[in-house]
Amino acid sequence: MSPTDSIHAAFTDVMKVFNASPAIRFLQSGEFRLDHYKSVLREIYHYTKEDPQLQALAAVYFRGSDRHSVKLFLRHAIAEVGHDLMALEDLKVMGESPDQVFTQNPLPATTALTAFPFYWVNFQNPIGYLGYLFFLEHMPTQHGAIYATALMQAGVPEAAMGFLQEHMHVDVGHNKLMQQYLDRLVHDQRDADAVIYSMRVTAELYANMLWSAIQRVGQPVDFGTAWTEMARLRPAEQITPVLVEEVVS
């Protein structure tokens, strides 16, 4: 089995564990409510807002022929800009103002999910970041329809599933990019092992984030204000990001 084949095989096993997690089982139990979905959306916003800059950071460490993938990698990162706001739009459809979410600290489980890839890129094998990306890109395309069905059965309107629907369909193209990344950047089994480990950790941390968001509905805890975010906010910019196309046009 080639290094890249071992990554694909590992994903199948990772998803079996993920789909057996308490959060996914609860989603499909019939007990999942709209308040649970709102709580999940808040945490999705918090981790997703970091993803474009995280992907750009990983490219800082590309060396040798890996540099040939920098342009492709950064274009992908730019395509991820604004995906966090899709989660907030879903919240608005659900009748909740997203304004306070901007300045709230995420739940600890969400911080763990975000911190892991930053740690892995900076202090381990940066190519292992592909495991984080692989899980997030392949999970919704291959299993998102199951999750969407469970959400609809819980009463979530289709109009409030914009984030999930986007990643169910758009990430199909990103999956093709993922194969290019694996072919170009995974040089040996050591790289593949780093990717597989990162994928496994990401899946577990993501499941923990979902479960934490669900549990907080009955046991709300205020983790305080994200002062670094608040200090850099201007009212007109809160939900209207400046896009690259606007800058260059």
mmCIF file of C-alpha atoms in Angstrom:
data_model
loop_
_atom_site.group_PDB
_atom_site.id
_atom_site.type_symbol
_atom_site.label_atom_id
_atom_site.label_comp_id
_atom_site.label_asym_id
_atom_site.label_seq_id
_atom_site.Cartn_x
_atom_site.Cartn_y
_atom_site.Cartn_z
ATOM 1 C CA MET A 1 0.000 0.000 0.000
ATOM 2 C CA SER A 2 1.375 3.403 -0.989
ATOM 3 C CA PRO A 3 1.619 6.220 1.582
ATOM 4 C CA THR A 4 -1.353 8.042 0.030
ATOM 5 C CA ASP A 5 -3.399 4.839 -0.128
ATOM 6 C CA SER A 6 -2.783 4.347 3.579
ATOM 7 C CA ILE A 7 -4.231 7.815 4.225
ATOM 8 C CA HIS A 8 -7.429 7.009 2.341
ATOM 9 C CA ALA A 9 -7.750 3.694 4.150
ATOM 10 C CA ALA A 10 -7.266 5.424 7.496
ATOM 11 C CA PHE A 11 -10.078 7.875 6.723
ATOM 12 C CA THR A 12 -12.572 5.008 6.439
ATOM 13 C CA ASP A 13 -11.634 3.799 9.915
ATOM 14 C CA VAL A 14 -11.639 7.343 11.311
ATOM 15 C CA MET A 15 -15.184 7.942 10.083
ATOM 16 C CA LYS A 16 -16.431 4.735 11.703
ATOM 17 C CA VAL A 17 -15.172 6.027 15.037
ATOM 18 C CA PHE A 18 -16.484 9.551 14.401
ATOM 19 C CA ASN A 19 -19.968 8.361 13.480
ATOM 20 C CA ALA A 20 -20.066 6.264 16.650
ATOM 21 C CA SER A 21 -19.216 9.290 18.822
ATOM 22 C CA PRO A 22 -21.754 10.562 21.407
ATOM 23 C CA ALA A 23 -22.451 13.702 19.381
ATOM 24 C CA ILE A 24 -23.340 11.924 16.146
ATOM 25 C CA ARG A 25 -25.345 9.278 17.962
ATOM 26 C CA PHE A 26 -27.254 12.030 19.760
ATOM 27 C CA LEU A 27 -27.901 13.806 16.457
ATOM 28 C CA GLN A 28 -29.566 10.664 15.147
ATOM 29 C CA SER A 29 -31.351 9.764 18.395
ATOM 30 C CA GLY A 30 -34.411 11.947 17.920
ATOM 31 C CA GLU A 31 -33.463 14.023 20.986
ATOM 32 C CA PHE A 32 -31.507 16.618 19.034
ATOM 33 C CA ARG A 33 -33.297 20.014 19.174
ATOM 34 C CA LEU A 34 -33.000 23.378 17.487
ATOM 35 C CA ASP A 35 -31.151 24.822 20.495
ATOM 36 C CA HIS A 36 -28.511 22.135 20.090
ATOM 37 C CA TYR A 37 -28.076 23.103 16.459
ATOM 38 C CA LYS A 38 -27.685 26.773 17.342
ATOM 39 C CA SER A 39 -25.023 25.911 19.887
ATOM 40 C CA VAL A 40 -23.164 23.813 17.315
ATOM 41 C CA LEU A 41 -23.299 26.632 14.758
ATOM 42 C CA ARG A 42 -21.652 29.042 17.207
ATOM 43 C CA GLU A 43 -18.711 26.710 17.648
ATOM 44 C CA ILE A 44 -18.491 26.010 13.909
ATOM 45 C CA TYR A 45 -18.109 29.756 13.413
ATOM 46 C CA HIS A 46 -15.282 29.944 15.935
ATOM 47 C CA TYR A 47 -13.107 27.221 14.451
ATOM 48 C CA THR A 48 -13.892 28.026 10.825
ATOM 49 C CA LYS A 49 -12.841 31.672 11.131
ATOM 50 C CA GLU A 50 -9.258 30.471 11.744
ATOM 51 C CA ASP A 51 -9.020 28.076 8.810
ATOM 52 C CA PRO A 52 -7.922 30.374 5.934
ATOM 53 C CA GLN A 53 -5.051 31.845 7.937
ATOM 54 C CA LEU A 54 -4.123 28.421 9.279
ATOM 55 C CA GLN A 55 -3.836 27.009 5.774
ATOM 56 C CA ALA A 56 -1.697 29.961 4.713
ATOM 57 C CA LEU A 57 0.518 29.382 7.748
ATOM 58 C CA ALA A 58 1.142 25.765 6.760
ATOM 59 C CA ALA A 59 2.499 26.923 3.391
ATOM 60 C CA VAL A 60 5.216 28.925 5.185
ATOM 61 C CA TYR A 61 7.011 25.634 5.865
ATOM 62 C CA PHE A 62 6.973 24.220 2.336
ATOM 63 C CA ARG A 63 10.509 23.525 1.143
ATOM 64 C CA GLY A 64 12.141 22.186 -2.008
ATOM 65 C CA SER A 65 9.669 21.030 -4.663
ATOM 66 C CA ASP A 66 6.848 21.466 -2.111
ATOM 67 C CA ARG A 67 7.041 25.184 -2.920
ATOM 68 C CA HIS A 68 5.392 24.429 -6.271
ATOM 69 C CA SER A 69 2.150 23.826 -4.328
ATOM 70 C CA VAL A 70 2.165 27.190 -2.533
ATOM 71 C CA LYS A 71 0.041 29.004 -5.125
ATOM 72 C CA LEU A 72 -2.561 26.228 -5.185
ATOM 73 C CA PHE A 73 -2.570 26.059 -1.393
ATOM 74 C CA LEU A 74 -3.080 29.808 -0.961
ATOM 75 C CA ARG A 75 -5.841 29.905 -3.552
ATOM 76 C CA HIS A 76 -7.593 27.193 -1.571
ATOM 77 C CA ALA A 77 -7.089 29.225 1.608
ATOM 78 C CA ILE A 78 -8.661 32.280 -0.032
ATOM 79 C CA ALA A 79 -11.650 30.157 -1.089
ATOM 80 C CA GLU A 80 -12.242 29.358 2.588
ATOM 81 C CA VAL A 81 -12.548 33.038 3.551
ATOM 82 C CA GLY A 82 -16.094 33.841 4.635
ATOM 83 C CA HIS A 83 -17.165 30.270 5.364
ATOM 84 C CA ASP A 84 -17.431 31.193 9.031
ATOM 85 C CA LEU A 85 -20.082 33.741 8.125
ATOM 86 C CA MET A 86 -22.186 30.982 6.565
ATOM 87 C CA ALA A 87 -22.623 29.531 10.042
ATOM 88 C CA LEU A 88 -23.758 32.944 11.291
ATOM 89 C CA GLU A 89 -26.212 33.267 8.425
ATOM 90 C CA ASP A 90 -27.665 29.915 9.452
ATOM 91 C CA LEU A 91 -28.035 31.273 12.986
ATOM 92 C CA LYS A 92 -29.904 34.290 11.625
ATOM 93 C CA VAL A 93 -32.287 32.013 9.735
ATOM 94 C CA MET A 94 -32.915 30.289 13.061
ATOM 95 C CA GLY A 95 -33.990 33.632 14.512
ATOM 96 C CA GLU A 96 -30.861 34.309 16.553
ATOM 97 C CA SER A 97 -28.729 37.450 16.277
ATOM 98 C CA PRO A 98 -25.106 36.508 15.666
ATOM 99 C CA ASP A 99 -23.730 39.814 16.961
ATOM 100 C CA GLN A 100 -22.549 38.514 20.328
ATOM 101 C CA VAL A 101 -20.833 35.505 18.796
ATOM 102 C CA PHE A 102 -18.099 37.765 17.369
ATOM 103 C CA THR A 103 -16.844 38.725 20.792
ATOM 104 C CA GLN A 104 -17.433 35.514 22.744
ATOM 105 C CA ASN A 105 -14.645 33.103 23.540
ATOM 106 C CA PRO A 106 -15.281 29.626 22.086
ATOM 107 C CA LEU A 107 -15.834 26.596 24.264
ATOM 108 C CA PRO A 108 -12.648 24.875 25.485
ATOM 109 C CA ALA A 109 -13.279 21.918 23.188
ATOM 110 C CA THR A 110 -13.398 24.284 20.215
ATOM 111 C CA THR A 111 -10.170 25.941 21.292
ATOM 112 C CA ALA A 112 -8.567 22.490 21.436
ATOM 113 C CA LEU A 113 -9.708 21.749 17.874
ATOM 114 C CA THR A 114 -8.258 25.040 16.663
ATOM 115 C CA ALA A 115 -5.038 24.797 18.658
ATOM 116 C CA PHE A 116 -4.093 21.309 17.495
ATOM 117 C CA PRO A 117 -3.313 22.124 13.829
ATOM 118 C CA PHE A 118 -1.442 25.287 14.839
ATOM 119 C CA TYR A 119 0.691 23.163 17.165
ATOM 120 C CA TRP A 120 1.196 20.451 14.575
ATOM 121 C CA VAL A 121 2.232 22.919 11.861
ATOM 122 C CA ASN A 122 4.591 24.885 14.094
ATOM 123 C CA PHE A 123 6.180 22.169 16.183
ATOM 124 C CA GLN A 124 5.772 18.811 14.404
ATOM 125 C CA ASN A 125 5.553 17.901 10.711
ATOM 126 C CA PRO A 126 3.698 20.703 8.885
ATOM 127 C CA ILE A 127 2.683 18.223 6.169
ATOM 128 C CA GLY A 128 0.602 16.564 8.884
ATOM 129 C CA TYR A 129 -1.725 19.553 8.564
ATOM 130 C CA LEU A 130 -3.150 17.729 5.545
ATOM 131 C CA GLY A 131 -4.803 15.292 7.955
ATOM 132 C CA TYR A 132 -6.774 18.147 9.530
ATOM 133 C CA LEU A 133 -7.747 19.376 6.084
ATOM 134 C CA PHE A 134 -8.514 15.895 4.743
ATOM 135 C CA PHE A 135 -11.005 15.171 7.507
ATOM 136 C CA LEU A 136 -12.786 18.523 7.212
ATOM 137 C CA GLU A 137 -13.041 18.298 3.420
ATOM 138 C CA HIS A 138 -14.045 14.628 3.085
ATOM 139 C CA MET A 139 -16.351 14.265 6.089
ATOM 140 C CA PRO A 140 -19.194 16.463 4.726
ATOM 141 C CA THR A 141 -18.955 15.247 1.124
ATOM 142 C CA GLN A 142 -19.135 11.580 2.087
ATOM 143 C CA HIS A 143 -21.392 11.708 5.148
ATOM 144 C CA GLY A 144 -23.060 15.136 5.057
ATOM 145 C CA ALA A 145 -26.288 13.852 3.517
ATOM 146 C CA ILE A 146 -26.800 11.597 6.543
ATOM 147 C CA TYR A 147 -26.261 14.514 8.919
ATOM 148 C CA ALA A 148 -28.555 16.769 6.871
ATOM 149 C CA THR A 149 -31.345 14.185 7.032
ATOM 150 C CA ALA A 150 -31.006 13.982 10.809
ATOM 151 C CA LEU A 151 -31.105 17.782 11.079
ATOM 152 C CA MET A 152 -34.260 17.984 8.976
ATOM 153 C CA GLN A 153 -35.881 15.336 11.164
ATOM 154 C CA ALA A 154 -35.003 17.531 14.153
ATOM 155 C CA GLY A 155 -36.916 20.415 12.562
ATOM 156 C CA VAL A 156 -34.005 22.397 11.177
ATOM 157 C CA PRO A 157 -35.168 24.223 8.031
ATOM 158 C CA GLU A 158 -33.140 23.605 4.906
ATOM 159 C CA ALA A 159 -32.475 27.350 4.661
ATOM 160 C CA ALA A 160 -30.570 27.111 7.959
ATOM 161 C CA MET A 161 -28.190 24.445 6.654
ATOM 162 C CA GLY A 162 -26.198 26.684 4.337
ATOM 163 C CA PHE A 163 -22.857 25.851 5.932
ATOM 164 C CA LEU A 164 -23.405 22.114 5.697
ATOM 165 C CA GLN A 165 -24.864 22.250 2.184
ATOM 166 C CA GLU A 166 -21.953 24.352 0.962
ATOM 167 C CA HIS A 167 -19.433 21.860 2.259
ATOM 168 C CA MET A 168 -21.382 18.863 1.019
ATOM 169 C CA HIS A 169 -21.143 20.137 -2.558
ATOM 170 C CA VAL A 170 -18.224 22.567 -2.887
ATOM 171 C CA ASP A 171 -15.853 20.313 -0.997
ATOM 172 C CA VAL A 172 -16.196 17.730 -3.766
ATOM 173 C CA GLY A 173 -13.857 19.964 -5.763
ATOM 174 C CA HIS A 174 -11.658 20.426 -2.723
ATOM 175 C CA ASN A 175 -11.391 16.652 -2.429
ATOM 176 C CA LYS A 176 -9.706 16.663 -5.830
ATOM 177 C CA LEU A 177 -7.317 19.293 -4.515
ATOM 178 C CA MET A 178 -6.626 17.072 -1.528
ATOM 179 C CA GLN A 179 -5.461 14.293 -3.823
ATOM 180 C CA GLN A 180 -3.093 16.717 -5.513
ATOM 181 C CA TYR A 181 -1.738 17.770 -2.127
ATOM 182 C CA LEU A 182 -1.157 14.171 -1.129
ATOM 183 C CA ASP A 183 0.554 13.362 -4.428
ATOM 184 C CA ARG A 184 2.774 16.432 -4.253
ATOM 185 C CA LEU A 185 3.522 16.818 -0.560
ATOM 186 C CA VAL A 186 3.513 13.348 1.011
ATOM 187 C CA HIS A 187 7.006 12.069 0.210
ATOM 188 C CA ASP A 188 7.207 8.957 2.374
ATOM 189 C CA GLN A 189 5.441 6.912 5.026
ATOM 190 C CA ARG A 190 6.666 9.276 7.747
ATOM 191 C CA ASP A 191 4.683 12.082 6.123
ATOM 192 C CA ALA A 192 1.720 9.747 5.671
ATOM 193 C CA ASP A 193 1.843 8.741 9.328
ATOM 194 C CA ALA A 194 1.835 12.412 10.349
ATOM 195 C CA VAL A 195 -1.214 13.003 8.135
ATOM 196 C CA ILE A 196 -3.019 9.967 9.552
ATOM 197 C CA TYR A 197 -2.301 10.957 13.134
ATOM 198 C CA SER A 198 -3.509 14.498 12.463
ATOM 199 C CA MET A 199 -6.670 13.148 10.828
ATOM 200 C CA ARG A 200 -7.443 10.906 13.798
ATOM 201 C CA VAL A 201 -6.864 13.666 16.320
ATOM 202 C CA THR A 202 -8.930 16.141 14.311
ATOM 203 C CA ALA A 203 -11.867 13.725 14.110
ATOM 204 C CA GLU A 204 -11.800 13.124 17.851
ATOM 205 C CA LEU A 205 -11.457 16.810 18.691
ATOM 206 C CA TYR A 206 -14.267 17.689 16.259
ATOM 207 C CA ALA A 207 -16.538 15.100 17.863
ATOM 208 C CA ASN A 208 -15.618 16.517 21.281
ATOM 209 C CA MET A 209 -16.468 20.023 20.087
ATOM 210 C CA LEU A 210 -19.891 18.916 18.853
ATOM 211 C CA TRP A 211 -20.638 17.053 22.067
ATOM 212 C CA SER A 212 -19.512 19.983 24.204
ATOM 213 C CA ALA A 213 -21.754 22.352 22.233
ATOM 214 C CA ILE A 214 -24.693 19.992 22.698
ATOM 215 C CA GLN A 215 -24.113 19.605 26.429
ATOM 216 C CA ARG A 216 -23.805 23.346 27.007
ATOM 217 C CA VAL A 217 -27.436 23.843 25.996
ATOM 218 C CA GLY A 218 -28.546 22.465 29.333
ATOM 219 C CA GLN A 219 -25.537 23.743 31.262
ATOM 220 C CA PRO A 220 -24.564 27.137 29.822
ATOM 221 C CA VAL A 221 -21.186 28.529 30.863
ATOM 222 C CA ASP A 222 -19.856 31.966 29.938
ATOM 223 C CA PHE A 223 -16.200 31.704 28.948
ATOM 224 C CA GLY A 224 -15.816 35.454 28.709
ATOM 225 C CA THR A 225 -15.094 38.050 26.085
ATOM 226 C CA ALA A 226 -12.625 37.600 23.246
ATOM 227 C CA TRP A 227 -10.986 40.944 23.829
ATOM 228 C CA THR A 228 -8.481 40.643 20.994
ATOM 229 C CA GLU A 229 -11.382 40.167 18.577
ATOM 230 C CA MET A 230 -13.448 42.960 20.093
ATOM 231 C CA ALA A 231 -10.553 45.420 20.024
ATOM 232 C CA ARG A 232 -10.183 45.014 16.268
ATOM 233 C CA LEU A 233 -13.871 45.228 15.338
ATOM 234 C CA ARG A 234 -15.499 48.144 13.605
ATOM 235 C CA PRO A 235 -19.305 48.091 13.427
ATOM 236 C CA ALA A 236 -19.469 48.213 9.625
ATOM 237 C CA GLU A 237 -17.068 45.290 9.326
ATOM 238 C CA GLN A 238 -18.700 42.867 11.714
ATOM 239 C CA ILE A 239 -20.525 40.809 9.107
ATOM 240 C CA THR A 240 -19.212 42.304 5.837
ATOM 241 C CA PRO A 241 -15.667 41.106 5.153
ATOM 242 C CA VAL A 242 -13.604 42.757 2.437
ATOM 243 C CA LEU A 243 -13.096 40.211 -0.341
ATOM 244 C CA VAL A 244 -9.946 39.930 -2.429
ATOM 245 C CA GLU A 245 -11.938 40.576 -5.609
ATOM 246 C CA GLU A 246 -13.022 43.953 -4.231
ATOM 247 C CA VAL A 247 -9.443 44.934 -3.461
ATOM 248 C CA VAL A 248 -8.023 44.104 -6.876
ATOM 249 C CA SER A 249 -10.943 45.365 -8.961
#
